[in-house]
């Protein structure tokens, strides 16, 4: 059995008769760890130096993940961590799937006279019951469902106080007259098994596991976008789109970082998840700078270009917000291709809006303006936006040959897809 001890010092919190194949200490004091007879190895690390949103900033610590551990023990260390989420992320990477991390801590008054100034303000301000809850949140906000079987224990009943009289690593605590400040607590969890491939019968589960450790992505956003991606994977028959979902999951943080300044009342978290899932599904989306810039212009986070996004915004002002998001997910992946044909297709799309809308109005005078815009953009996206489909002249001839009944049938089919999608999402 192999154990990693985070916050290791001169003593280890393990029975002396427990024989380990590997027992590595992680701490800031090399001198103290040198005095620890239990350790078979040591890594000098400042646990409060981190890469925000990712892990502890230590290549030596990262290299330990090549041989992950069966268990990780962190005793009386959580109260000194200024970036606990990143420390617990590192711990997750360093554990074997199914391995357990144990976060143990004593009552905050146990050694207040010696170390209170080093404790974080939150730890000093909270009581022991709140510490249990906070310690659990460290697991939850580091890897979410990547931690399983989260449990907390008070392991200091009245009958255990006599044990504190014995010599051992707990001698450092100031027991007081009745030992009332020496309660010991444990919060622990096990590392979940992350799917290497997509389970065709339950793609949502596999996709969720691949997102456990994505940096900067909030649990709220994961819970909203995962069902969309799982359902898209399940229903699509296009193998390229299935591959795109798997390959593009790592692009989600870039998408959400670009959305961070959106007004969450006008553009809700649910809408953000729709756009993110639709972009990930497109094989041509790779999150390059031009695509992200285009997305920001389309959303109004940057000044829209007068040649493209400004006329699109003016001409599609009556479209439903969900349909606008769908349109945005068609357009954004077409940017940054470096292909002349794609640039021509984008210009053909924007210049074709007015004549397409005009033709639809003339043949379907009873349609609302929102339906005219929805139908026109859908037809243009299908026939003009992708190079090699139709030229502007071919599209104009095709649209002109359509009857009003033909157009309404296409519109009804498109709206039916929206209704079916909304019903499935609600379910």
PDB file of N, CA, C and O in Angstrom, residues 168-192:
ATOM      1  N   UNK A 168       2.703  10.188  21.928  1.00  0.00           N
ATOM      2  CA  UNK A 168       2.542   9.988  20.495  1.00  0.00           C
ATOM      3  C   UNK A 168       2.439  11.310  19.780  1.00  0.00           C
ATOM      4  O   UNK A 168       2.643  12.376  20.385  1.00  0.00           O
ATOM      5  N   UNK A 169       2.099  11.311  18.506  1.00  0.00           N
ATOM      6  CA  UNK A 169       2.069  12.553  17.719  1.00  0.00           C
ATOM      7  C   UNK A 169       1.045  13.561  18.204  1.00  0.00           C
ATOM      8  O   UNK A 169       1.166  14.747  17.935  1.00  0.00           O
ATOM      9  N   UNK A 170       0.031  13.099  18.986  1.00  0.00           N
ATOM     10  CA  UNK A 170      -0.985  14.028  19.466  1.00  0.00           C
ATOM     11  C   UNK A 170      -0.521  14.826  20.684  1.00  0.00           C
ATOM     12  O   UNK A 170      -1.245  15.671  21.192  1.00  0.00           O
ATOM     13  N   UNK A 171       0.679  14.535  21.183  1.00  0.00           N
ATOM     14  CA  UNK A 171       1.189  15.255  22.343  1.00  0.00           C
ATOM     15  C   UNK A 171       1.345  16.752  22.081  1.00  0.00           C
ATOM     16  O   UNK A 171       1.418  17.543  23.024  1.00  0.00           O
ATOM     17  N   UNK A 172       1.424  17.122  20.840  1.00  0.00           N
ATOM     18  CA  UNK A 172       1.641  18.538  20.517  1.00  0.00           C
ATOM     19  C   UNK A 172       0.432  19.392  20.907  1.00  0.00           C
ATOM     20  O   UNK A 172       0.528  20.606  21.028  1.00  0.00           O
ATOM     21  N   UNK A 173      -0.736  18.752  21.103  1.00  0.00           N
ATOM     22  CA  UNK A 173      -1.925  19.521  21.395  1.00  0.00           C
ATOM     23  C   UNK A 173      -1.962  19.946  22.865  1.00  0.00           C
ATOM     24  O   UNK A 173      -1.548  19.212  23.751  1.00  0.00           O
ATOM     25  N   UNK A 174      -2.511  21.104  23.085  1.00  0.00           N
ATOM     26  CA  UNK A 174      -2.701  21.596  24.452  1.00  0.00           C
ATOM     27  C   UNK A 174      -4.042  21.071  24.937  1.00  0.00           C
ATOM     28  O   UNK A 174      -5.091  21.588  24.570  1.00  0.00           O
ATOM     29  N   UNK A 175      -4.010  20.007  25.757  1.00  0.00           N
ATOM     30  CA  UNK A 175      -5.260  19.340  26.080  1.00  0.00           C
ATOM     31  C   UNK A 175      -6.188  20.163  26.960  1.00  0.00           C
ATOM     32  O   UNK A 175      -7.401  20.051  26.884  1.00  0.00           O
ATOM     33  N   UNK A 176      -5.668  20.977  27.811  1.00  0.00           N
ATOM     34  CA  UNK A 176      -6.517  21.670  28.766  1.00  0.00           C
ATOM     35  C   UNK A 176      -6.951  20.731  29.874  1.00  0.00           C
ATOM     36  O   UNK A 176      -6.605  19.557  29.911  1.00  0.00           O
ATOM     37  N   UNK A 177      -7.774  21.225  30.764  1.00  0.00           N
ATOM     38  CA  UNK A 177      -8.141  20.436  31.936  1.00  0.00           C
ATOM     39  C   UNK A 177      -8.997  19.228  31.577  1.00  0.00           C
ATOM     40  O   UNK A 177      -8.845  18.156  32.152  1.00  0.00           O
ATOM     41  N   UNK A 178      -9.914  19.379  30.635  1.00  0.00           N
ATOM     42  CA  UNK A 178     -10.854  18.295  30.353  1.00  0.00           C
ATOM     43  C   UNK A 178     -10.716  17.765  28.920  1.00  0.00           C
ATOM     44  O   UNK A 178     -11.524  16.973  28.470  1.00  0.00           O
ATOM     45  N   UNK A 179      -9.731  18.230  28.235  1.00  0.00           N
ATOM     46  CA  UNK A 179      -9.574  17.767  26.858  1.00  0.00           C
ATOM     47  C   UNK A 179     -10.650  18.292  25.918  1.00  0.00           C
ATOM     48  O   UNK A 179     -10.846  17.775  24.833  1.00  0.00           O
ATOM     49  N   UNK A 180     -11.390  19.337  26.349  1.00  0.00           N
ATOM     50  CA  UNK A 180     -12.525  19.798  25.559  1.00  0.00           C
ATOM     51  C   UNK A 180     -12.113  20.448  24.246  1.00  0.00           C
ATOM     52  O   UNK A 180     -12.920  20.596  23.337  1.00  0.00           O
ATOM     53  N   UNK A 181     -10.850  20.878  24.164  1.00  0.00           N
ATOM     54  CA  UNK A 181     -10.398  21.528  22.934  1.00  0.00           C
ATOM     55  C   UNK A 181      -9.639  20.565  22.028  1.00  0.00           C
ATOM     56  O   UNK A 181      -8.904  20.999  21.150  1.00  0.00           O
ATOM     57  N   UNK A 182      -9.821  19.274  22.255  1.00  0.00           N
ATOM     58  CA  UNK A 182      -9.010  18.316  21.518  1.00  0.00           C
ATOM     59  C   UNK A 182      -9.827  17.318  20.715  1.00  0.00           C
ATOM     60  O   UNK A 182      -9.392  16.196  20.474  1.00  0.00           O
ATOM     61  N   UNK A 183     -11.019  17.720  20.334  1.00  0.00           N
ATOM     62  CA  UNK A 183     -11.797  16.868  19.450  1.00  0.00           C
ATOM     63  C   UNK A 183     -11.077  16.718  18.113  1.00  0.00           C
ATOM     64  O   UNK A 183     -10.448  17.663  17.624  1.00  0.00           O
ATOM     65  N   UNK A 184     -11.199  15.537  17.547  1.00  0.00           N
ATOM     66  CA  UNK A 184     -10.566  15.251  16.265  1.00  0.00           C
ATOM     67  C   UNK A 184     -11.646  14.902  15.249  1.00  0.00           C
ATOM     68  O   UNK A 184     -12.553  14.117  15.537  1.00  0.00           O
ATOM     69  N   UNK A 185     -11.548  15.475  14.067  1.00  0.00           N
ATOM     70  CA  UNK A 185     -12.548  15.278  13.028  1.00  0.00           C
ATOM     71  C   UNK A 185     -11.887  14.767  11.757  1.00  0.00           C
ATOM     72  O   UNK A 185     -10.721  15.059  11.481  1.00  0.00           O
ATOM     73  N   UNK A 186     -12.657  14.035  10.980  1.00  0.00           N
ATOM     74  CA  UNK A 186     -12.176  13.520   9.694  1.00  0.00           C
ATOM     75  C   UNK A 186     -13.259  13.729   8.646  1.00  0.00           C
ATOM     76  O   UNK A 186     -14.435  13.425   8.886  1.00  0.00           O
ATOM     77  N   UNK A 187     -12.862  14.256   7.502  1.00  0.00           N
ATOM     78  CA  UNK A 187     -13.731  14.287   6.326  1.00  0.00           C
ATOM     79  C   UNK A 187     -12.965  13.575   5.213  1.00  0.00           C
ATOM     80  O   UNK A 187     -11.799  13.900   4.953  1.00  0.00           O
ATOM     81  N   UNK A 188     -13.589  12.593   4.585  1.00  0.00           N
ATOM     82  CA  UNK A 188     -12.880  11.798   3.590  1.00  0.00           C
ATOM     83  C   UNK A 188     -13.761  11.534   2.376  1.00  0.00           C
ATOM     84  O   UNK A 188     -14.986  11.653   2.428  1.00  0.00           O
ATOM     85  N   UNK A 189     -13.116  11.163   1.280  1.00  0.00           N
ATOM     86  CA  UNK A 189     -13.823  10.818   0.047  1.00  0.00           C
ATOM     87  C   UNK A 189     -12.919   9.932  -0.792  1.00  0.00           C
ATOM     88  O   UNK A 189     -11.697   9.894  -0.597  1.00  0.00           O
ATOM     89  N   UNK A 190     -13.508   9.219  -1.736  1.00  0.00           N
ATOM     90  CA  UNK A 190     -12.743   8.366  -2.639  1.00  0.00           C
ATOM     91  C   UNK A 190     -12.760   8.960  -4.042  1.00  0.00           C
ATOM     92  O   UNK A 190     -13.716   9.613  -4.442  1.00  0.00           O
ATOM     93  N   UNK A 191     -11.690   8.711  -4.774  1.00  0.00           N
ATOM     94  CA  UNK A 191     -11.591   9.188  -6.146  1.00  0.00           C
ATOM     95  C   UNK A 191     -12.416   8.291  -7.064  1.00  0.00           C
ATOM     96  O   UNK A 191     -12.285   7.058  -7.048  1.00  0.00           O
ATOM     97  N   UNK A 192     -13.269   8.907  -7.874  1.00  0.00           N
ATOM     98  CA  UNK A 192     -14.100   8.145  -8.791  1.00  0.00           C
ATOM     99  C   UNK A 192     -13.310   7.619  -9.976  1.00  0.00           C
ATOM    100  O   UNK A 192     -12.188   8.053 -10.256  1.00  0.00           O
TER     101      UNK A 192
END
